């Protein structure tokens, strides 16, 4: 049954939260946990996101804080309040160049530059990949809930470069989304990490979830049921004493998966500020070496991660499609600098 569902742009009485949703539960609603109820009614809301919001006291029932296990009752008034103001999901088309690697009637593959946000969100409403897609392509399909992310079936972080596939039809959207869900998509990333990984090849099978200390960070939970199942297969391609070039293949696709898994192994990505890779973690503290590393940071002002290859079944022809991309200039130049540095030390 449908519930009375509305959105509001008003500041609440505390002056620092905006009411995003107000839901009056239908008279005939059966008893159900509030996290499950909200997951079905808020666009793009996963159960984990809803539970985090409830834990952060962003969700109230009849003006009272509740737990995720609370069972809603008919005529309950549920409010969801967040720090940022609600935004219209309308996407503004922007003439932003796209590096299109492949295109046909069903899909396109692009090589996203580092620094480009994939979809509009708080503090990044313009200049995103979605704004560019809206300009260059008409009537791209959206996700099932209709949220303004035309053509997107996956994403990569703002400061990660590399390959993405974009759906141009409803058929492609559904078929590609299913492949991501089934983990049949092949995704290979190149990462530059601190130190030499031991063993040089292996698999990280450790749950990942938002850190309770900092919600912007994804933490590893190796010995508990907290977080979501996450699997990364890695292989060292170049061991350069102070840093290594590592190939990572994703079996699952969790937020910050490679960045969090490599930090868990004790090898954060080079210049990854969020996960501690933006300081010297291997080598001496001598001035000359310190200056060399800082110069590398300036050349590569982001985490050293590139989505290098992408493989999937074409949604219409059912043929296997495989794409590969070169390392971007910033990544490659720093890798070459490290190779030269190590060679001069031998």
mmCIF file of C-alpha atoms in Angstrom:
data_model
loop_
_atom_site.group_PDB
_atom_site.id
_atom_site.type_symbol
_atom_site.label_atom_id
_atom_site.label_comp_id
_atom_site.label_asym_id
_atom_site.label_seq_id
_atom_site.Cartn_x
_atom_site.Cartn_y
_atom_site.Cartn_z
ATOM 1 C CA UNK A 1 0.000 0.000 0.000
ATOM 2 C CA UNK A 2 1.131 3.527 -0.696
ATOM 3 C CA UNK A 3 1.940 5.926 2.087
ATOM 4 C CA UNK A 4 1.633 9.704 2.071
ATOM 5 C CA UNK A 5 5.107 10.707 0.926
ATOM 6 C CA UNK A 6 6.399 14.273 0.665
ATOM 7 C CA UNK A 7 9.641 16.239 0.549
ATOM 8 C CA UNK A 8 10.392 19.476 2.372
ATOM 9 C CA UNK A 9 13.118 22.093 2.034
ATOM 10 C CA UNK A 10 12.640 23.708 5.455
ATOM 11 C CA UNK A 11 15.311 23.839 8.154
ATOM 12 C CA UNK A 12 14.216 22.016 11.275
ATOM 13 C CA UNK A 13 14.063 23.651 14.685
ATOM 14 C CA UNK A 14 17.687 22.729 15.430
ATOM 15 C CA UNK A 15 18.709 24.942 12.515
ATOM 16 C CA UNK A 16 21.203 22.461 11.067
ATOM 17 C CA UNK A 17 19.230 19.651 9.488
ATOM 18 C CA UNK A 18 16.954 19.621 6.474
ATOM 19 C CA UNK A 19 13.897 17.421 6.313
ATOM 20 C CA UNK A 20 14.251 15.322 3.186
ATOM 21 C CA UNK A 21 11.313 12.978 3.636
ATOM 22 C CA UNK A 22 8.111 12.884 5.656
ATOM 23 C CA UNK A 23 6.135 9.670 5.379
ATOM 24 C CA UNK A 24 2.728 9.104 6.981
ATOM 25 C CA UNK A 25 2.241 5.350 7.192
ATOM 26 C CA UNK A 26 -0.918 4.016 5.551
ATOM 27 C CA UNK A 27 -3.801 2.870 7.771
ATOM 28 C CA UNK A 28 -3.610 -0.656 6.397
ATOM 29 C CA UNK A 29 0.162 -1.068 6.721
ATOM 30 C CA UNK A 30 1.250 -4.321 8.360
ATOM 31 C CA UNK A 31 3.951 -4.364 11.033
ATOM 32 C CA UNK A 32 7.407 -4.272 9.442
ATOM 33 C CA UNK A 33 10.881 -3.185 10.504
ATOM 34 C CA UNK A 34 11.540 0.466 9.778
ATOM 35 C CA UNK A 35 14.838 -0.193 7.952
ATOM 36 C CA UNK A 36 13.095 -2.507 5.495
ATOM 37 C CA UNK A 37 10.169 -0.098 5.109
ATOM 38 C CA UNK A 38 12.407 2.875 4.270
ATOM 39 C CA UNK A 39 14.648 0.837 1.981
ATOM 40 C CA UNK A 40 11.606 0.167 -0.215
ATOM 41 C CA UNK A 41 10.466 3.792 -0.264
ATOM 42 C CA UNK A 42 13.554 6.001 -0.499
ATOM 43 C CA UNK A 43 15.274 6.119 -3.903
ATOM 44 C CA UNK A 44 18.720 4.496 -4.003
ATOM 45 C CA UNK A 45 18.543 3.544 -0.332
ATOM 46 C CA UNK A 46 20.236 0.306 0.668
ATOM 47 C CA UNK A 47 19.460 -1.341 3.983
ATOM 48 C CA UNK A 48 22.961 -0.480 5.172
ATOM 49 C CA UNK A 49 22.486 3.211 4.334
ATOM 50 C CA UNK A 50 19.124 3.289 6.088
ATOM 51 C CA UNK A 51 20.553 1.613 9.199
ATOM 52 C CA UNK A 52 23.425 4.102 9.268
ATOM 53 C CA UNK A 53 20.922 6.955 9.071
ATOM 54 C CA UNK A 54 18.889 5.486 11.924
ATOM 55 C CA UNK A 55 22.048 4.998 13.994
ATOM 56 C CA UNK A 56 23.005 8.636 13.326
ATOM 57 C CA UNK A 57 19.539 9.673 14.607
ATOM 58 C CA UNK A 58 18.606 11.124 11.223
ATOM 59 C CA UNK A 59 15.372 9.122 11.274
ATOM 60 C CA UNK A 60 12.552 9.798 13.722
ATOM 61 C CA UNK A 61 9.128 8.270 14.233
ATOM 62 C CA UNK A 62 6.551 10.602 15.736
ATOM 63 C CA UNK A 63 9.439 12.985 16.603
ATOM 64 C CA UNK A 64 11.288 10.269 18.548
ATOM 65 C CA UNK A 65 14.549 8.469 17.741
ATOM 66 C CA UNK A 66 14.095 4.733 17.099
ATOM 67 C CA UNK A 67 16.247 1.681 16.432
ATOM 68 C CA UNK A 68 16.445 -0.260 13.157
ATOM 69 C CA UNK A 69 14.405 -3.046 14.745
ATOM 70 C CA UNK A 70 11.444 -0.715 15.414
ATOM 71 C CA UNK A 71 8.303 -1.986 13.713
ATOM 72 C CA UNK A 72 6.249 0.734 12.115
ATOM 73 C CA UNK A 73 2.546 1.024 12.880
ATOM 74 C CA UNK A 74 -0.329 2.501 10.907
ATOM 75 C CA UNK A 75 -0.335 6.333 10.868
ATOM 76 C CA UNK A 76 3.223 6.594 12.215
ATOM 77 C CA UNK A 77 4.887 9.787 10.963
ATOM 78 C CA UNK A 78 8.435 9.057 9.793
ATOM 79 C CA UNK A 79 10.869 11.905 9.067
ATOM 80 C CA UNK A 80 14.333 11.659 7.533
ATOM 81 C CA UNK A 81 16.575 14.700 8.087
ATOM 82 C CA UNK A 82 20.066 15.270 6.659
ATOM 83 C CA UNK A 83 22.684 18.046 6.900
ATOM 84 C CA UNK A 84 22.476 19.078 3.244
ATOM 85 C CA UNK A 85 19.390 20.561 1.574
ATOM 86 C CA UNK A 86 17.403 18.324 -0.777
ATOM 87 C CA UNK A 87 18.031 18.793 -4.467
ATOM 88 C CA UNK A 88 15.891 18.293 -7.521
ATOM 89 C CA UNK A 89 17.042 15.163 -9.366
ATOM 90 C CA UNK A 90 16.824 17.015 -12.683
ATOM 91 C CA UNK A 91 20.181 16.816 -14.435
ATOM 92 C CA UNK A 92 21.442 19.952 -16.185
ATOM 93 C CA UNK A 93 23.104 19.067 -19.530
ATOM 94 C CA UNK A 94 26.641 20.447 -19.800
ATOM 95 C CA UNK A 95 28.955 20.506 -22.805
ATOM 96 C CA UNK A 96 31.811 18.569 -21.205
ATOM 97 C CA UNK A 97 34.072 16.551 -23.559
ATOM 98 C CA UNK A 98 33.959 12.771 -23.203
ATOM 99 C CA UNK A 99 36.727 10.335 -24.087
ATOM 100 C CA UNK A 100 34.606 7.680 -25.812
ATOM 101 C CA UNK A 101 36.491 4.416 -26.366
ATOM 102 C CA UNK A 102 33.596 2.520 -27.978
ATOM 103 C CA UNK A 103 29.990 3.215 -28.902
ATOM 104 C CA UNK A 104 27.094 1.387 -30.548
ATOM 105 C CA UNK A 105 23.303 1.602 -30.329
ATOM 106 C CA UNK A 106 23.171 -0.134 -26.955
ATOM 107 C CA UNK A 107 26.067 1.236 -24.934
ATOM 108 C CA UNK A 108 29.242 3.251 -24.807
ATOM 109 C CA UNK A 109 32.541 2.778 -23.003
ATOM 110 C CA UNK A 110 34.318 5.886 -21.774
ATOM 111 C CA UNK A 111 37.728 6.564 -20.258
ATOM 112 C CA UNK A 112 36.988 8.834 -17.282
ATOM 113 C CA UNK A 113 39.700 11.308 -16.299
ATOM 114 C CA UNK A 114 40.778 11.681 -12.694
ATOM 115 C CA UNK A 115 39.005 14.567 -10.980
ATOM 116 C CA UNK A 116 35.627 14.050 -12.660
ATOM 117 C CA UNK A 117 32.751 13.160 -10.330
ATOM 118 C CA UNK A 118 30.508 10.470 -11.823
ATOM 119 C CA UNK A 119 27.074 11.670 -10.715
ATOM 120 C CA UNK A 120 25.648 14.822 -9.084
ATOM 121 C CA UNK A 121 25.618 14.775 -5.292
ATOM 122 C CA UNK A 122 26.063 17.105 -2.371
ATOM 123 C CA UNK A 123 28.715 19.768 -3.182
ATOM 124 C CA UNK A 124 29.066 18.369 -6.726
ATOM 125 C CA UNK A 125 25.869 19.243 -8.586
ATOM 126 C CA UNK A 126 27.562 20.253 -11.845
ATOM 127 C CA UNK A 127 30.559 19.233 -13.936
ATOM 128 C CA UNK A 128 29.885 15.524 -13.504
ATOM 129 C CA UNK A 129 29.918 12.656 -15.965
ATOM 130 C CA UNK A 130 26.117 12.504 -15.782
ATOM 131 C CA UNK A 131 25.852 16.201 -16.749
ATOM 132 C CA UNK A 132 28.069 15.450 -19.755
ATOM 133 C CA UNK A 133 26.037 12.381 -20.739
ATOM 134 C CA UNK A 134 22.812 14.396 -20.558
ATOM 135 C CA UNK A 135 24.278 16.867 -23.046
ATOM 136 C CA UNK A 136 25.746 14.398 -25.542
ATOM 137 C CA UNK A 137 22.999 11.738 -25.440
ATOM 138 C CA UNK A 138 19.223 12.054 -25.321
ATOM 139 C CA UNK A 139 16.842 9.822 -23.378
ATOM 140 C CA UNK A 140 19.360 7.598 -21.641
ATOM 141 C CA UNK A 141 17.659 5.086 -19.322
ATOM 142 C CA UNK A 142 17.720 5.658 -15.570
ATOM 143 C CA UNK A 143 17.795 3.299 -12.621
ATOM 144 C CA UNK A 144 14.612 1.527 -11.650
ATOM 145 C CA UNK A 145 13.666 4.176 -9.105
ATOM 146 C CA UNK A 146 14.014 6.880 -11.766
ATOM 147 C CA UNK A 147 16.799 8.713 -10.014
ATOM 148 C CA UNK A 148 18.711 11.154 -12.189
ATOM 149 C CA UNK A 149 21.701 9.014 -13.134
ATOM 150 C CA UNK A 150 21.098 8.344 -16.825
ATOM 151 C CA UNK A 151 22.922 5.363 -18.256
ATOM 152 C CA UNK A 152 24.900 4.505 -15.133
ATOM 153 C CA UNK A 153 25.175 0.907 -14.003
ATOM 154 C CA UNK A 154 28.367 1.431 -11.961
ATOM 155 C CA UNK A 155 30.738 4.201 -10.937
ATOM 156 C CA UNK A 156 34.349 4.859 -10.004
ATOM 157 C CA UNK A 157 35.663 7.372 -7.482
ATOM 158 C CA UNK A 158 36.222 11.005 -8.443
ATOM 159 C CA UNK A 159 40.021 10.769 -8.298
ATOM 160 C CA UNK A 160 40.222 7.330 -9.908
ATOM 161 C CA UNK A 161 40.717 7.301 -13.669
ATOM 162 C CA UNK A 162 39.710 4.675 -16.181
ATOM 163 C CA UNK A 163 37.062 2.707 -18.028
ATOM 164 C CA UNK A 164 33.316 2.775 -17.434
ATOM 165 C CA UNK A 165 30.426 1.310 -19.409
ATOM 166 C CA UNK A 166 27.256 3.376 -19.903
ATOM 167 C CA UNK A 167 23.896 1.962 -21.024
ATOM 168 C CA UNK A 168 21.991 3.677 -23.845
ATOM 169 C CA UNK A 169 18.840 1.528 -23.761
ATOM 170 C CA UNK A 170 16.599 -0.061 -21.135
ATOM 171 C CA UNK A 171 17.685 -3.505 -22.368
ATOM 172 C CA UNK A 172 21.365 -2.630 -21.929
ATOM 173 C CA UNK A 173 20.686 -1.097 -18.526
ATOM 174 C CA UNK A 174 18.965 -4.206 -17.213
ATOM 175 C CA UNK A 175 21.410 -6.690 -18.759
ATOM 176 C CA UNK A 176 24.565 -4.874 -17.624
ATOM 177 C CA UNK A 177 23.161 -4.285 -14.139
ATOM 178 C CA UNK A 178 22.519 -8.012 -13.883
ATOM 179 C CA UNK A 179 26.118 -8.789 -14.837
ATOM 180 C CA UNK A 180 27.394 -6.470 -12.115
ATOM 181 C CA UNK A 181 25.009 -8.104 -9.644
ATOM 182 C CA UNK A 182 26.196 -11.589 -10.669
ATOM 183 C CA UNK A 183 29.886 -10.471 -10.555
ATOM 184 C CA UNK A 184 30.361 -11.708 -14.126
ATOM 185 C CA UNK A 185 31.830 -8.364 -15.258
ATOM 186 C CA UNK A 186 35.629 -8.435 -15.454
ATOM 187 C CA UNK A 187 37.286 -5.351 -13.951
ATOM 188 C CA UNK A 188 41.034 -4.900 -13.701
ATOM 189 C CA UNK A 189 42.614 -1.976 -11.885
ATOM 190 C CA UNK A 190 46.234 -0.893 -11.632
ATOM 191 C CA UNK A 191 47.236 0.503 -8.256
ATOM 192 C CA UNK A 192 50.511 1.955 -7.043
ATOM 193 C CA UNK A 193 50.895 1.043 -3.373
ATOM 194 C CA UNK A 194 53.444 1.699 -0.649
ATOM 195 C CA UNK A 195 55.981 -1.079 -0.052
ATOM 196 C CA UNK A 196 56.248 -4.583 -1.485
ATOM 197 C CA UNK A 197 53.220 -6.771 -0.879
ATOM 198 C CA UNK A 198 53.899 -10.121 0.782
ATOM 199 C CA UNK A 199 52.838 -12.524 -0.582
ATOM 200 C CA UNK A 200 53.150 -10.799 -3.976
ATOM 201 C CA UNK A 201 49.945 -12.446 -5.201
ATOM 202 C CA UNK A 202 46.791 -13.380 -3.354
ATOM 203 C CA UNK A 203 43.147 -12.723 -2.487
ATOM 204 C CA UNK A 204 41.667 -10.408 0.124
ATOM 205 C CA UNK A 205 38.325 -11.753 1.340
ATOM 206 C CA UNK A 206 37.405 -9.325 4.113
ATOM 207 C CA UNK A 207 34.133 -7.546 4.849
ATOM 208 C CA UNK A 208 34.029 -3.799 4.292
ATOM 209 C CA UNK A 209 31.786 -1.186 5.884
ATOM 210 C CA UNK A 210 31.709 2.436 6.915
ATOM 211 C CA UNK A 211 34.117 3.217 9.743
ATOM 212 C CA UNK A 212 32.310 4.035 13.000
ATOM 213 C CA UNK A 213 34.981 6.687 13.641
ATOM 214 C CA UNK A 214 34.726 8.452 10.265
ATOM 215 C CA UNK A 215 31.776 7.824 7.950
ATOM 216 C CA UNK A 216 33.793 8.990 4.922
ATOM 217 C CA UNK A 217 36.173 6.065 5.336
ATOM 218 C CA UNK A 218 35.551 2.395 4.555
ATOM 219 C CA UNK A 219 37.014 0.035 7.149
ATOM 220 C CA UNK A 220 37.841 -3.675 7.050
ATOM 221 C CA UNK A 221 36.032 -6.018 9.452
ATOM 222 C CA UNK A 222 37.930 -9.337 9.208
ATOM 223 C CA UNK A 223 36.515 -11.080 12.256
ATOM 224 C CA UNK A 224 32.865 -10.108 12.318
ATOM 225 C CA UNK A 225 29.608 -10.023 10.397
ATOM 226 C CA UNK A 226 29.767 -6.227 10.164
ATOM 227 C CA UNK A 227 29.942 -4.714 6.692
ATOM 228 C CA UNK A 228 29.466 -6.360 3.308
ATOM 229 C CA UNK A 229 31.215 -9.280 1.651
ATOM 230 C CA UNK A 230 34.133 -7.988 -0.460
ATOM 231 C CA UNK A 231 36.723 -9.904 -2.491
ATOM 232 C CA UNK A 232 39.784 -8.495 -4.289
ATOM 233 C CA UNK A 233 42.330 -10.611 -6.190
ATOM 234 C CA UNK A 234 45.727 -8.933 -6.481
ATOM 235 C CA UNK A 235 49.053 -9.596 -8.227
ATOM 236 C CA UNK A 236 52.275 -7.612 -8.023
ATOM 237 C CA UNK A 237 53.423 -6.498 -11.482
ATOM 238 C CA UNK A 238 56.470 -4.463 -10.400
ATOM 239 C CA UNK A 239 58.141 -4.466 -6.993
ATOM 240 C CA UNK A 240 60.211 -1.307 -6.614
ATOM 241 C CA UNK A 241 61.334 -1.607 -2.988
ATOM 242 C CA UNK A 242 59.543 1.541 -1.808
ATOM 243 C CA UNK A 243 56.400 1.137 -3.901
ATOM 244 C CA UNK A 244 54.783 -1.570 -6.029
ATOM 245 C CA UNK A 245 52.585 -1.639 -9.099
ATOM 246 C CA UNK A 246 49.757 -4.037 -8.288
ATOM 247 C CA UNK A 247 47.011 -5.432 -10.498
ATOM 248 C CA UNK A 248 43.670 -5.771 -8.708
ATOM 249 C CA UNK A 249 40.706 -7.716 -10.027
ATOM 250 C CA UNK A 250 37.364 -7.078 -8.399
ATOM 251 C CA UNK A 251 35.087 -9.987 -7.634
ATOM 252 C CA UNK A 252 32.722 -7.647 -5.798
ATOM 253 C CA UNK A 253 32.395 -3.900 -6.253
ATOM 254 C CA UNK A 254 32.119 -2.191 -2.883
ATOM 255 C CA UNK A 255 32.760 1.491 -2.233
ATOM 256 C CA UNK A 256 36.529 2.166 -1.964
ATOM 257 C CA UNK A 257 37.119 -1.604 -2.125
ATOM 258 C CA UNK A 258 40.676 -1.623 -3.476
ATOM 259 C CA UNK A 259 41.701 1.381 -1.383
ATOM 260 C CA UNK A 260 40.363 -0.173 1.828
ATOM 261 C CA UNK A 261 41.629 -3.700 1.110
ATOM 262 C CA UNK A 262 45.152 -2.523 0.307
ATOM 263 C CA UNK A 263 45.223 -0.442 3.475
ATOM 264 C CA UNK A 264 44.086 -3.537 5.379
ATOM 265 C CA UNK A 265 47.118 -5.388 3.960
ATOM 266 C CA UNK A 266 49.326 -2.560 5.211
ATOM 267 C CA UNK A 267 49.965 -1.130 1.745
ATOM 268 C CA UNK A 268 47.843 2.006 1.210
ATOM 269 C CA UNK A 269 47.638 3.448 -2.276
ATOM 270 C CA UNK A 270 50.299 6.021 -3.091
ATOM 271 C CA UNK A 271 49.030 9.551 -2.274
ATOM 272 C CA UNK A 272 45.630 8.303 -1.060
ATOM 273 C CA UNK A 273 44.839 10.985 1.501
ATOM 274 C CA UNK A 274 41.724 9.239 2.828
ATOM 275 C CA UNK A 275 43.601 6.027 3.655
ATOM 276 C CA UNK A 276 46.926 7.462 4.828
ATOM 277 C CA UNK A 277 48.909 7.059 1.622
ATOM 278 C CA UNK A 278 49.750 10.757 1.326
ATOM 279 C CA UNK A 279 52.784 10.502 3.635
ATOM 280 C CA UNK A 280 56.066 8.598 3.485
ATOM 281 C CA UNK A 281 55.338 5.031 4.558
ATOM 282 C CA UNK A 282 58.447 3.339 3.191
ATOM 283 C CA UNK A 283 62.043 4.530 2.988
ATOM 284 C CA UNK A 284 64.126 7.054 4.878
ATOM 285 C CA UNK A 285 63.249 10.520 6.138
ATOM 286 C CA UNK A 286 66.375 12.071 4.596
ATOM 287 C CA UNK A 287 65.746 15.433 2.951
ATOM 288 C CA UNK A 288 66.653 14.289 -0.574
ATOM 289 C CA UNK A 289 64.306 11.285 -0.447
ATOM 290 C CA UNK A 290 61.562 13.332 1.179
ATOM 291 C CA UNK A 291 61.823 15.920 -1.605
ATOM 292 C CA UNK A 292 61.640 13.173 -4.232
ATOM 293 C CA UNK A 293 58.421 11.763 -2.732
ATOM 294 C CA UNK A 294 56.854 15.208 -2.398
ATOM 295 C CA UNK A 295 57.630 15.886 -6.061
ATOM 296 C CA UNK A 296 55.875 12.623 -6.937
ATOM 297 C CA UNK A 297 52.861 13.692 -4.867
ATOM 298 C CA UNK A 298 52.704 16.929 -6.872
ATOM 299 C CA UNK A 299 52.873 15.070 -10.176
ATOM 300 C CA UNK A 300 50.139 12.652 -9.053
ATOM 301 C CA UNK A 301 47.840 14.706 -6.784
ATOM 302 C CA UNK A 302 45.398 11.839 -6.157
ATOM 303 C CA UNK A 303 45.298 8.183 -5.213
ATOM 304 C CA UNK A 304 47.254 6.085 -7.715
ATOM 305 C CA UNK A 305 44.371 3.983 -9.038
ATOM 306 C CA UNK A 306 43.293 3.396 -12.633
ATOM 307 C CA UNK A 307 40.453 1.228 -13.971
ATOM 308 C CA UNK A 308 42.559 -0.321 -16.719
ATOM 309 C CA UNK A 309 40.397 -2.968 -18.359
ATOM 310 C CA UNK A 310 36.738 -3.887 -18.554
ATOM 311 C CA UNK A 311 35.084 -7.023 -19.926
ATOM 312 C CA UNK A 312 31.389 -7.871 -20.233
ATOM 313 C CA UNK A 313 28.815 -9.650 -22.379
ATOM 314 C CA UNK A 314 27.162 -7.359 -24.901
ATOM 315 C CA UNK A 315 23.508 -7.034 -23.850
ATOM 316 C CA UNK A 316 22.156 -7.552 -27.365
ATOM 317 C CA UNK A 317 24.664 -9.653 -29.350
ATOM 318 C CA UNK A 318 25.736 -11.650 -26.263
ATOM 319 C CA UNK A 319 29.330 -11.452 -27.539
ATOM 320 C CA UNK A 320 32.131 -10.898 -25.032
ATOM 321 C CA UNK A 321 33.465 -7.339 -25.168
ATOM 322 C CA UNK A 322 36.932 -6.559 -23.808
ATOM 323 C CA UNK A 323 38.471 -3.092 -23.448
ATOM 324 C CA UNK A 324 41.846 -1.914 -22.232
ATOM 325 C CA UNK A 325 43.283 1.532 -21.522
ATOM 326 C CA UNK A 326 46.739 2.995 -21.080
ATOM 327 C CA UNK A 327 47.868 4.385 -17.752
ATOM 328 C CA UNK A 328 47.213 8.149 -17.646
ATOM 329 C CA UNK A 329 50.173 10.498 -17.878
ATOM 330 C CA UNK A 330 50.286 11.465 -14.178
ATOM 331 C CA UNK A 331 50.296 7.831 -13.041
ATOM 332 C CA UNK A 332 52.821 6.712 -15.672
ATOM 333 C CA UNK A 333 55.244 9.584 -15.056
ATOM 334 C CA UNK A 334 55.415 8.869 -11.310
ATOM 335 C CA UNK A 335 55.851 5.134 -11.905
ATOM 336 C CA UNK A 336 58.765 5.878 -14.255
ATOM 337 C CA UNK A 337 60.322 8.226 -11.692
ATOM 338 C CA UNK A 338 60.238 5.464 -9.075
ATOM 339 C CA UNK A 339 61.819 2.984 -11.505
ATOM 340 C CA UNK A 340 64.675 5.404 -12.207
ATOM 341 C CA UNK A 341 65.091 6.195 -8.521
ATOM 342 C CA UNK A 342 65.374 2.526 -7.547
ATOM 343 C CA UNK A 343 67.803 1.811 -10.404
ATOM 344 C CA UNK A 344 70.133 4.596 -9.245
ATOM 345 C CA UNK A 345 70.153 3.140 -5.717
ATOM 346 C CA UNK A 346 71.361 -0.278 -6.884
#
